[in-house]
PDB file of C-alpha atoms in Angstrom:
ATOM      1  CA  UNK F   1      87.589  31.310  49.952  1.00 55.00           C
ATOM      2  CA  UNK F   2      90.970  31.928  48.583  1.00 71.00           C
ATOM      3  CA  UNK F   3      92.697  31.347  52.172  1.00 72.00           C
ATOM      4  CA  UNK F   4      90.587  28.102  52.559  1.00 77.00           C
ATOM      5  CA  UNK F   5      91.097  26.500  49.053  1.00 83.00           C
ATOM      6  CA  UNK F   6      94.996  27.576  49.455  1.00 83.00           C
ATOM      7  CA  UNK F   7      95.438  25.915  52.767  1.00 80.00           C
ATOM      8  CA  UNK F   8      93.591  22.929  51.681  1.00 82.00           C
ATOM      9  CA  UNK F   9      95.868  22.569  48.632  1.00 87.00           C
ATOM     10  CA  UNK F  10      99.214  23.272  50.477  1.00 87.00           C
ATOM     11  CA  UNK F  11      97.588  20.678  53.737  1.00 86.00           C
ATOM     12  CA  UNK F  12      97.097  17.709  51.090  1.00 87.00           C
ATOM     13  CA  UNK F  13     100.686  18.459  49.942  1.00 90.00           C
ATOM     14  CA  UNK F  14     102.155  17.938  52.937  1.00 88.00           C
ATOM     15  CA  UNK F  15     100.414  14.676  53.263  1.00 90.00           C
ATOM     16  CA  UNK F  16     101.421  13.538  50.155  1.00 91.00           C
ATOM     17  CA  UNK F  17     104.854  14.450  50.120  1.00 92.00           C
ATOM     18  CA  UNK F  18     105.042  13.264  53.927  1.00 90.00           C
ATOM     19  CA  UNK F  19     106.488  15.793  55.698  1.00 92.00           C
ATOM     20  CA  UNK F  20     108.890  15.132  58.346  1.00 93.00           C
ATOM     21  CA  UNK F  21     106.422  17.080  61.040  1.00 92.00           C
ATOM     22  CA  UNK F  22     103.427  15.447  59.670  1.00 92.00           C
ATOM     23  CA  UNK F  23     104.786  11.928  60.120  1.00 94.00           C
ATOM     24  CA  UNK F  24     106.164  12.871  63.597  1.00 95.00           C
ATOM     25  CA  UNK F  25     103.088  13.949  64.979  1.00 94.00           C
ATOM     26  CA  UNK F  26     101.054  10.919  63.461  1.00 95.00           C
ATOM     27  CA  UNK F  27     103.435   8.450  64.220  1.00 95.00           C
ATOM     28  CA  UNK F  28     103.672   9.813  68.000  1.00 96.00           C
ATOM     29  CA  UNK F  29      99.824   9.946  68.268  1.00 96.00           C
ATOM     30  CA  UNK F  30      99.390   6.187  67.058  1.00 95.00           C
ATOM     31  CA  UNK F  31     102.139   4.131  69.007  1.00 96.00           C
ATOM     32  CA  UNK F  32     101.450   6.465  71.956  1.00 96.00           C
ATOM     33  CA  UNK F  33      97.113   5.675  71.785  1.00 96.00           C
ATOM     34  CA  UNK F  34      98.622   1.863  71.014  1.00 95.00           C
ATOM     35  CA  UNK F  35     100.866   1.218  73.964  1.00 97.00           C
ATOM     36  CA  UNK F  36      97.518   3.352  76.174  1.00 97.00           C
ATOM     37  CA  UNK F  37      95.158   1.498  75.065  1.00 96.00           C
ATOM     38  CA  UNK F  38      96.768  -1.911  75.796  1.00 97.00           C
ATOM     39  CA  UNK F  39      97.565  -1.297  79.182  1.00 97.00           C
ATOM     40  CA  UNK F  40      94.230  -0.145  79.504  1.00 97.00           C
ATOM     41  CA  UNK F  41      92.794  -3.270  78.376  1.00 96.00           C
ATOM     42  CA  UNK F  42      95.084  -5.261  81.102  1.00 96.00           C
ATOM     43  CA  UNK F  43      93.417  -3.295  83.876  1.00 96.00           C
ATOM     44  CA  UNK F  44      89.472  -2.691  82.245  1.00 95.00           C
ATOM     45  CA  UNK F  45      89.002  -5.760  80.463  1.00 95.00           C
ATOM     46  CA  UNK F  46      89.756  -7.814  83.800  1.00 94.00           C
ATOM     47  CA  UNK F  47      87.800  -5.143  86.017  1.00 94.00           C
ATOM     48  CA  UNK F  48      84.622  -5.251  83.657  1.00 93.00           C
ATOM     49  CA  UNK F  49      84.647  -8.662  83.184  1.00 92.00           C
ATOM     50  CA  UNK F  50      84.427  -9.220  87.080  1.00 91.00           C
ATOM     51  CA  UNK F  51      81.865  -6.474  87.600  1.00 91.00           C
ATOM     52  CA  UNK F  52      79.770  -8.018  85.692  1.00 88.00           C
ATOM     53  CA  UNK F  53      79.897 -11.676  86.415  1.00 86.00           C
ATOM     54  CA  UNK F  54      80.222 -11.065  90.320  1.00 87.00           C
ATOM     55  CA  UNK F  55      77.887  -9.781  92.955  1.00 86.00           C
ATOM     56  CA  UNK F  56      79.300  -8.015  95.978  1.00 86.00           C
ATOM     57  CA  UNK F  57      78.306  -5.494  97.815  1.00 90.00           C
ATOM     58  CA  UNK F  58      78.878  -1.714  97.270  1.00 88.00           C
ATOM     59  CA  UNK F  59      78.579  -2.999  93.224  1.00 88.00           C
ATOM     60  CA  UNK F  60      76.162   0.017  92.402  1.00 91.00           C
ATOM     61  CA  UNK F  61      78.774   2.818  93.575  1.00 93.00           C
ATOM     62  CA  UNK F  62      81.183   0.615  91.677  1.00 91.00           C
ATOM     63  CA  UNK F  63      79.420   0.827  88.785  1.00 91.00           C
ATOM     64  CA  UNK F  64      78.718   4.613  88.943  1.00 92.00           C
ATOM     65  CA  UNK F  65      81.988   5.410  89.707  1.00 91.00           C
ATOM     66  CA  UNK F  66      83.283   3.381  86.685  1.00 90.00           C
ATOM     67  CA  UNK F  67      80.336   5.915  84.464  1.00 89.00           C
ATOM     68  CA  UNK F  68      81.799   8.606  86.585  1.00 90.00           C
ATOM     69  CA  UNK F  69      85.050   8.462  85.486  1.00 90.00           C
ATOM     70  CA  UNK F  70      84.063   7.899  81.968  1.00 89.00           C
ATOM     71  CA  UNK F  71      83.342  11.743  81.615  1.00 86.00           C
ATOM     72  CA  UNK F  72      86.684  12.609  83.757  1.00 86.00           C
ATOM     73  CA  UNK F  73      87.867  15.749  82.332  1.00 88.00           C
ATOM     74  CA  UNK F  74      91.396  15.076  80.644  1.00 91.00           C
ATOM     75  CA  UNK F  75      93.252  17.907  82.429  1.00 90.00           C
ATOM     76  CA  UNK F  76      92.097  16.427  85.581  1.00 92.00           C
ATOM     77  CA  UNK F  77      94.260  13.614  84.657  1.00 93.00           C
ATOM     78  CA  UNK F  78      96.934  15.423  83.734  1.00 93.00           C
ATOM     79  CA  UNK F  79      97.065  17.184  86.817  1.00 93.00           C
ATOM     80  CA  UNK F  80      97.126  14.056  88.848  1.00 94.00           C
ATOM     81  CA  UNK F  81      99.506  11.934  87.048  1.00 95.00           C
ATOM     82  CA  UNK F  82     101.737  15.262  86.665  1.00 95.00           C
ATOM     83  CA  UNK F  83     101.970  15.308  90.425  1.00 94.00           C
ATOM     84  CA  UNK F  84     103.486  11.921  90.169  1.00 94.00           C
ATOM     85  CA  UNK F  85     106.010  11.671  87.902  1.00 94.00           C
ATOM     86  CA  UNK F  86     106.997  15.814  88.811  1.00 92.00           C
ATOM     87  CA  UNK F  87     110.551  16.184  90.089  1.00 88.00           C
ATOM     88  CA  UNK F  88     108.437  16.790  93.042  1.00 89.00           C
ATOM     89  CA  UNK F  89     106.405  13.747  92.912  1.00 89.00           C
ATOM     90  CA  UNK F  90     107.099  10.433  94.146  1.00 92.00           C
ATOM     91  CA  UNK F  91     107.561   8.914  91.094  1.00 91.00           C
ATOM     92  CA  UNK F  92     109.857  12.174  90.215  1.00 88.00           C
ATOM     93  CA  UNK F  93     112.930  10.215  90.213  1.00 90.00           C
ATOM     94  CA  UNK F  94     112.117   8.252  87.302  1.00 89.00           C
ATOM     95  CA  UNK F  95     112.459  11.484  85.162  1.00 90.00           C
ATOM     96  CA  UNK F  96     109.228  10.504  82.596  1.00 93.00           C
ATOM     97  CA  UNK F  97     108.027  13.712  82.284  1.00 93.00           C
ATOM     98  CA  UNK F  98     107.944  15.354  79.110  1.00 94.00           C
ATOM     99  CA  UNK F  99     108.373  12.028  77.635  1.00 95.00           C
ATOM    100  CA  UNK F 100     105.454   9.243  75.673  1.00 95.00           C
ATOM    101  CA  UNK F 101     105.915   7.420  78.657  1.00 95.00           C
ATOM    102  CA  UNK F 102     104.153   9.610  80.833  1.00 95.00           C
ATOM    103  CA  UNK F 103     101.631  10.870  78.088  1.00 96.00           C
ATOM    104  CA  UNK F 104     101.133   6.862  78.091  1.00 97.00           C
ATOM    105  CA  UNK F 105     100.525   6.673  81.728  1.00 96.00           C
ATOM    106  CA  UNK F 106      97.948   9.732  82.151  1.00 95.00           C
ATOM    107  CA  UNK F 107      96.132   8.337  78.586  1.00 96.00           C
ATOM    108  CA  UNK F 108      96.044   4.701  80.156  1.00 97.00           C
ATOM    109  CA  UNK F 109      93.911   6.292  83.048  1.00 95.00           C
ATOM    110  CA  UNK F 110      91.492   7.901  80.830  1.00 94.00           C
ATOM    111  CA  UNK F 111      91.229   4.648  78.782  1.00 96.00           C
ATOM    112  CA  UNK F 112      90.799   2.669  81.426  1.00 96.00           C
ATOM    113  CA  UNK F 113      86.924   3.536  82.859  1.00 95.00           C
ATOM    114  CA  UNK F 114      86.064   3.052  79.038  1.00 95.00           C
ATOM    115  CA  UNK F 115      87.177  -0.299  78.528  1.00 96.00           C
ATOM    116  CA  UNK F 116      85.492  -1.514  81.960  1.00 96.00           C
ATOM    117  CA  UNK F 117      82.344   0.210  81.092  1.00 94.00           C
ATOM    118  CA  UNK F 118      81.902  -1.543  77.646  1.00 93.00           C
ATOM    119  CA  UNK F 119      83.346  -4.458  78.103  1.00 94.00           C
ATOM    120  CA  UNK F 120      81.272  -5.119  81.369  1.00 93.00           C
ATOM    121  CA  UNK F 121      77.933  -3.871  79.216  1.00 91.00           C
ATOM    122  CA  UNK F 122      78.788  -6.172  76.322  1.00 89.00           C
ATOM    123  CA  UNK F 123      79.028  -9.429  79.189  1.00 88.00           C
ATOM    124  CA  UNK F 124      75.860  -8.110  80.603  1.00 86.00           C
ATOM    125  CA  UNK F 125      74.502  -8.629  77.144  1.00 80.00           C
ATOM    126  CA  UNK F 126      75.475 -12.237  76.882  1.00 73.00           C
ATOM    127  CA  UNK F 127      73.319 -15.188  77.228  1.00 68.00           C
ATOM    128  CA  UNK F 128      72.714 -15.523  80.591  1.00 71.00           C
ATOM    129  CA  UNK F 129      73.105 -19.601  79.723  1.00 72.00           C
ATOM    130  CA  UNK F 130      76.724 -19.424  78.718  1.00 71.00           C
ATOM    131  CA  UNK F 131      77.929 -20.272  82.244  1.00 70.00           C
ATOM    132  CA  UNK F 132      75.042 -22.808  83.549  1.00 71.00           C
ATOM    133  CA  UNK F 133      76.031 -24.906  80.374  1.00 72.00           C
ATOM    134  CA  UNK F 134      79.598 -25.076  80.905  1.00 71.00           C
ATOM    135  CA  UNK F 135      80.013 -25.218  84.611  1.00 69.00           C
ATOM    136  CA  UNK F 136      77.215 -27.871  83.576  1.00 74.00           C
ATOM    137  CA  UNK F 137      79.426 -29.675  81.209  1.00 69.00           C
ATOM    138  CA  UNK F 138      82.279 -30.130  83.478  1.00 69.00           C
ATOM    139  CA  UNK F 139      84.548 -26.605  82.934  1.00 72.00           C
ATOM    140  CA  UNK F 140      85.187 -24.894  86.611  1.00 73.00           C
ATOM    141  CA  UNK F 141      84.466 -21.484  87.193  1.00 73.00           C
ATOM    142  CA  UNK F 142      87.643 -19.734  85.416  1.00 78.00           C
ATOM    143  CA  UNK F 143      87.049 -22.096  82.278  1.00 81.00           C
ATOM    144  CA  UNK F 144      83.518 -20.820  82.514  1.00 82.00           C
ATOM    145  CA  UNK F 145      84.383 -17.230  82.619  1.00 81.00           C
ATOM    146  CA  UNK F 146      87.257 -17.813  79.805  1.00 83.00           C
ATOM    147  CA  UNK F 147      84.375 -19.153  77.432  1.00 84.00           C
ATOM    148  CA  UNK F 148      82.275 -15.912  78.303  1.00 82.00           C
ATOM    149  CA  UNK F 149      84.894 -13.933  77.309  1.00 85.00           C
ATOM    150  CA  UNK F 150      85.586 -15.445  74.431  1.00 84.00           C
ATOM    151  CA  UNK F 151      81.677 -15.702  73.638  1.00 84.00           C
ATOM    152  CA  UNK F 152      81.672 -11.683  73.895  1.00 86.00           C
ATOM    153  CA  UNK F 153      84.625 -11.647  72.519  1.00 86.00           C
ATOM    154  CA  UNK F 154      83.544  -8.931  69.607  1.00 86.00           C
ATOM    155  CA  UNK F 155      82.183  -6.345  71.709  1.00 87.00           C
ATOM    156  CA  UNK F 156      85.374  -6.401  74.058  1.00 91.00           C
ATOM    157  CA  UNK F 157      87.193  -5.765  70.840  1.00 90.00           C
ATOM    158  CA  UNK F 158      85.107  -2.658  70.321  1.00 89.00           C
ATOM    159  CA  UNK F 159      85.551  -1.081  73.575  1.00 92.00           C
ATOM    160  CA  UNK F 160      88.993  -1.377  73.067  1.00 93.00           C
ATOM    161  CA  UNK F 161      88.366   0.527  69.651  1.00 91.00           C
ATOM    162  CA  UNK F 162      86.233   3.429  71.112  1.00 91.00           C
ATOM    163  CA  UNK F 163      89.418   3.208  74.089  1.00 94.00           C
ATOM    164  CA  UNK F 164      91.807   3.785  71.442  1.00 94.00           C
ATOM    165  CA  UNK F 165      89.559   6.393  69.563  1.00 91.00           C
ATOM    166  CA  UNK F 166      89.221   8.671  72.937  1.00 92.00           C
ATOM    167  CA  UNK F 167      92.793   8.751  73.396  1.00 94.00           C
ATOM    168  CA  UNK F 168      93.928   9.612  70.054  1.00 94.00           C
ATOM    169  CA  UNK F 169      91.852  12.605  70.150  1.00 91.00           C
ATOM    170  CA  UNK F 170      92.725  14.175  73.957  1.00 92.00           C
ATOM    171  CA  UNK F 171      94.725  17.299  73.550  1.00 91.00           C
ATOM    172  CA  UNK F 172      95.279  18.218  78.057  1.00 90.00           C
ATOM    173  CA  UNK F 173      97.425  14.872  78.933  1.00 93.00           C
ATOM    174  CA  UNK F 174      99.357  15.005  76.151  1.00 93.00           C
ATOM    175  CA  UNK F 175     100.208  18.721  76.008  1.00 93.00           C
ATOM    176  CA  UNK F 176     100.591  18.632  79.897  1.00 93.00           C
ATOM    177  CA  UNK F 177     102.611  15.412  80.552  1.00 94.00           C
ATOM    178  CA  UNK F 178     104.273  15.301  76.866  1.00 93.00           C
ATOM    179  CA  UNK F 179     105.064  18.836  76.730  1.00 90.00           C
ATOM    180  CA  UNK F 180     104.447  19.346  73.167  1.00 91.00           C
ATOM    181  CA  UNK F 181     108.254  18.500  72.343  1.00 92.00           C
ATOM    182  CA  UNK F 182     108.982  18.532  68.334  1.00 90.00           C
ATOM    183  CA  UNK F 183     109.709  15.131  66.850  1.00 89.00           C
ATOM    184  CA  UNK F 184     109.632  13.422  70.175  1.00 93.00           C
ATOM    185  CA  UNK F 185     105.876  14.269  71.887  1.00 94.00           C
ATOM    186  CA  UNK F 186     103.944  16.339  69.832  1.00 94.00           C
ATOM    187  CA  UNK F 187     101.285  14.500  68.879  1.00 94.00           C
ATOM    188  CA  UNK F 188      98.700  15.255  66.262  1.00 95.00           C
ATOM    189  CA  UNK F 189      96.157  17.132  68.741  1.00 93.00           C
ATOM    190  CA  UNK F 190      99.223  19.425  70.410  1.00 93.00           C
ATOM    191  CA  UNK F 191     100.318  20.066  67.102  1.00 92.00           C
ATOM    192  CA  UNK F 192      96.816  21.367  65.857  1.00 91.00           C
ATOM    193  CA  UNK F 193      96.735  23.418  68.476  1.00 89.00           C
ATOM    194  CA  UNK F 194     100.023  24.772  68.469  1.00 88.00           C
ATOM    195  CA  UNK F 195     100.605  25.612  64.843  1.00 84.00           C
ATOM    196  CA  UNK F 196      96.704  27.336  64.204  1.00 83.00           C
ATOM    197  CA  UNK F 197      97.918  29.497  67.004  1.00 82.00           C
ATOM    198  CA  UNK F 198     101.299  30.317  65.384  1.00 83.00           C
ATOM    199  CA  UNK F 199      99.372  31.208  61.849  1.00 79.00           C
ATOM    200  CA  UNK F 200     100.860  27.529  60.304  1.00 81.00           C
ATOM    201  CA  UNK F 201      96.528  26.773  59.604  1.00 87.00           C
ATOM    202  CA  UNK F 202      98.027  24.599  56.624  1.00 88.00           C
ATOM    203  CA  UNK F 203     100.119  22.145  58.624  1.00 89.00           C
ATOM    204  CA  UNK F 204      96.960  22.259  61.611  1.00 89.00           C
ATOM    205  CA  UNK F 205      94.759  21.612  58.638  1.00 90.00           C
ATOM    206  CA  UNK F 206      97.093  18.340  57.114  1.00 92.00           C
ATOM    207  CA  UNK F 207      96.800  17.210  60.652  1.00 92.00           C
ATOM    208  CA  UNK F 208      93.397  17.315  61.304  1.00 92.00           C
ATOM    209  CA  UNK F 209      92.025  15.320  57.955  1.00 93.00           C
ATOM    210  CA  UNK F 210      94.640  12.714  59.292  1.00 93.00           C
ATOM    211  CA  UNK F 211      92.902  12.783  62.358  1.00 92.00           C
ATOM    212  CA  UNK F 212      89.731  12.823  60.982  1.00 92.00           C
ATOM    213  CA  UNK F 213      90.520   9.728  58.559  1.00 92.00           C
ATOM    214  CA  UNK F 214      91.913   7.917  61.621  1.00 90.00           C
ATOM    215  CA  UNK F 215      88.752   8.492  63.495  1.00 86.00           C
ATOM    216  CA  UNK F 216      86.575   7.584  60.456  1.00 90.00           C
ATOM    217  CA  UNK F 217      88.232   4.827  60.349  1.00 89.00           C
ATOM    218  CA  UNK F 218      88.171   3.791  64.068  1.00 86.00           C
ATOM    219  CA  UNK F 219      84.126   4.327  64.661  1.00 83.00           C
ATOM    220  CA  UNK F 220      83.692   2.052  60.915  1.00 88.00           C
ATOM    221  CA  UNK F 221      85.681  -0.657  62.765  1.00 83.00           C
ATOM    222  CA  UNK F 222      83.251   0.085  66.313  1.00 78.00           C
ATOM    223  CA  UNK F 223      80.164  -0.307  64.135  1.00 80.00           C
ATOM    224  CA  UNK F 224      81.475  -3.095  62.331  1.00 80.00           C
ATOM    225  CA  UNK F 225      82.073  -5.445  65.358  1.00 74.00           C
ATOM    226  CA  UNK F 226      79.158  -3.888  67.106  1.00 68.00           C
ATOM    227  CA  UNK F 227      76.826  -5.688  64.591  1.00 71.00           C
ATOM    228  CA  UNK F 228      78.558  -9.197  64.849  1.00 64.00           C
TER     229      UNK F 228
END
């Protein structure tokens, strides 16, 4: 209990006194799951918004593809986007590997099947009347949609919040596009990971409560706009 109480102690000082690698990691891990998660919403919001509202056919392989892909393993994505941006890639010549850039790019892909999924259950869930009425009172078809959206408006916002909360927490893109680099993309899982292995438990530990608090904190704000 000794090793446990002692690492607790010396992980809660090195949150309060904010180490340099502690804030590095965290501050990494947010703007990196920030800038993700908003290009995710560009391309899932749109896609799950149309899915819903629009029949076509082919929509139930759509649709299971889009579950599919919810459960894609994250080193499946690293793999693919670090064929990409690889010196041997096509996108090699960009040089974004190693960097939050590509870390952004492979996190944006896993994000992405997450924010169509919920946002196109949480139109599904609208009522069905919300349309009728306003193609009915004069607004055309993308006014229509707009005032859906905006109807549903909440439970967009949480699938953006359980986007953000996936990414945070995915260690295989970020250790595999980022490349674990100190002070520029270790993130908080990498760094978990990285120091437990190297005996540091104390700093692993600091890093994990954060992580823990941020994900607290995420799934109270996902429950809280799930019940508006």
């Amino acid at each position: 209990m000794d090793f446990y109480s002692e690492s607790l102690t010396t992980a809660l000082q090195l949150i309060a006194s904010r180490d340099p690698d502690v804030v590095s990691a965290v501050t990494v891990s947010i703007v990196v799951s920030l800038w993700s998660t908003l290009f995710a919403s560009l391309a899932g919001v749109p896609t799950g918004v149309a899915v819903a509202v629009t029949e076509f056919p082919g929509k139930r392989a759509v649709v299971t593809l889009l579950n599919t892909l919810m459960a894609l393993p994250t080193v499946v994505v690293g793999l693919f986007v670090y064929s990409l941006v690889s010196r041997q890639g096509p996108l090699g010549e960009f040089g974004i590997l190693f960097t939050p850039w590509a870390m952004v790019a492979g996190q944006t892909l896993l994000a992405i099947p997450i924010v169509a999924n919920l946002t196109m259950s949480a139109i599904k869930g609208a009522d069905p009347r919300i349309v009728p009425t306003a193609l009915t009172l004069g607004a055309g078809p993308f006014e229509s949609i707009r005032r859906l959206v905006l109807e549903m408006r909440f439970g967009i916002m949480a699938a953006l919040i359980a986007a953000f909360g996936r990414v945070i927490a995915e260690v295989g893109v970020a250790m595999m596009l980022g490349g674990n680099i100190r002070g520029h993309t270790r993130t908080m899982t990498t760094a978990i990971a990285m120091e437990t292995g190297k005996g540091e438990f104390a700093l692993g530990l600091a890093l994990g409560l954060i992580l823990m608090a941020v994900a607290l904190i995420v799934n109270m704000a996902l429950n809280a706009l799930q019940q508006r």
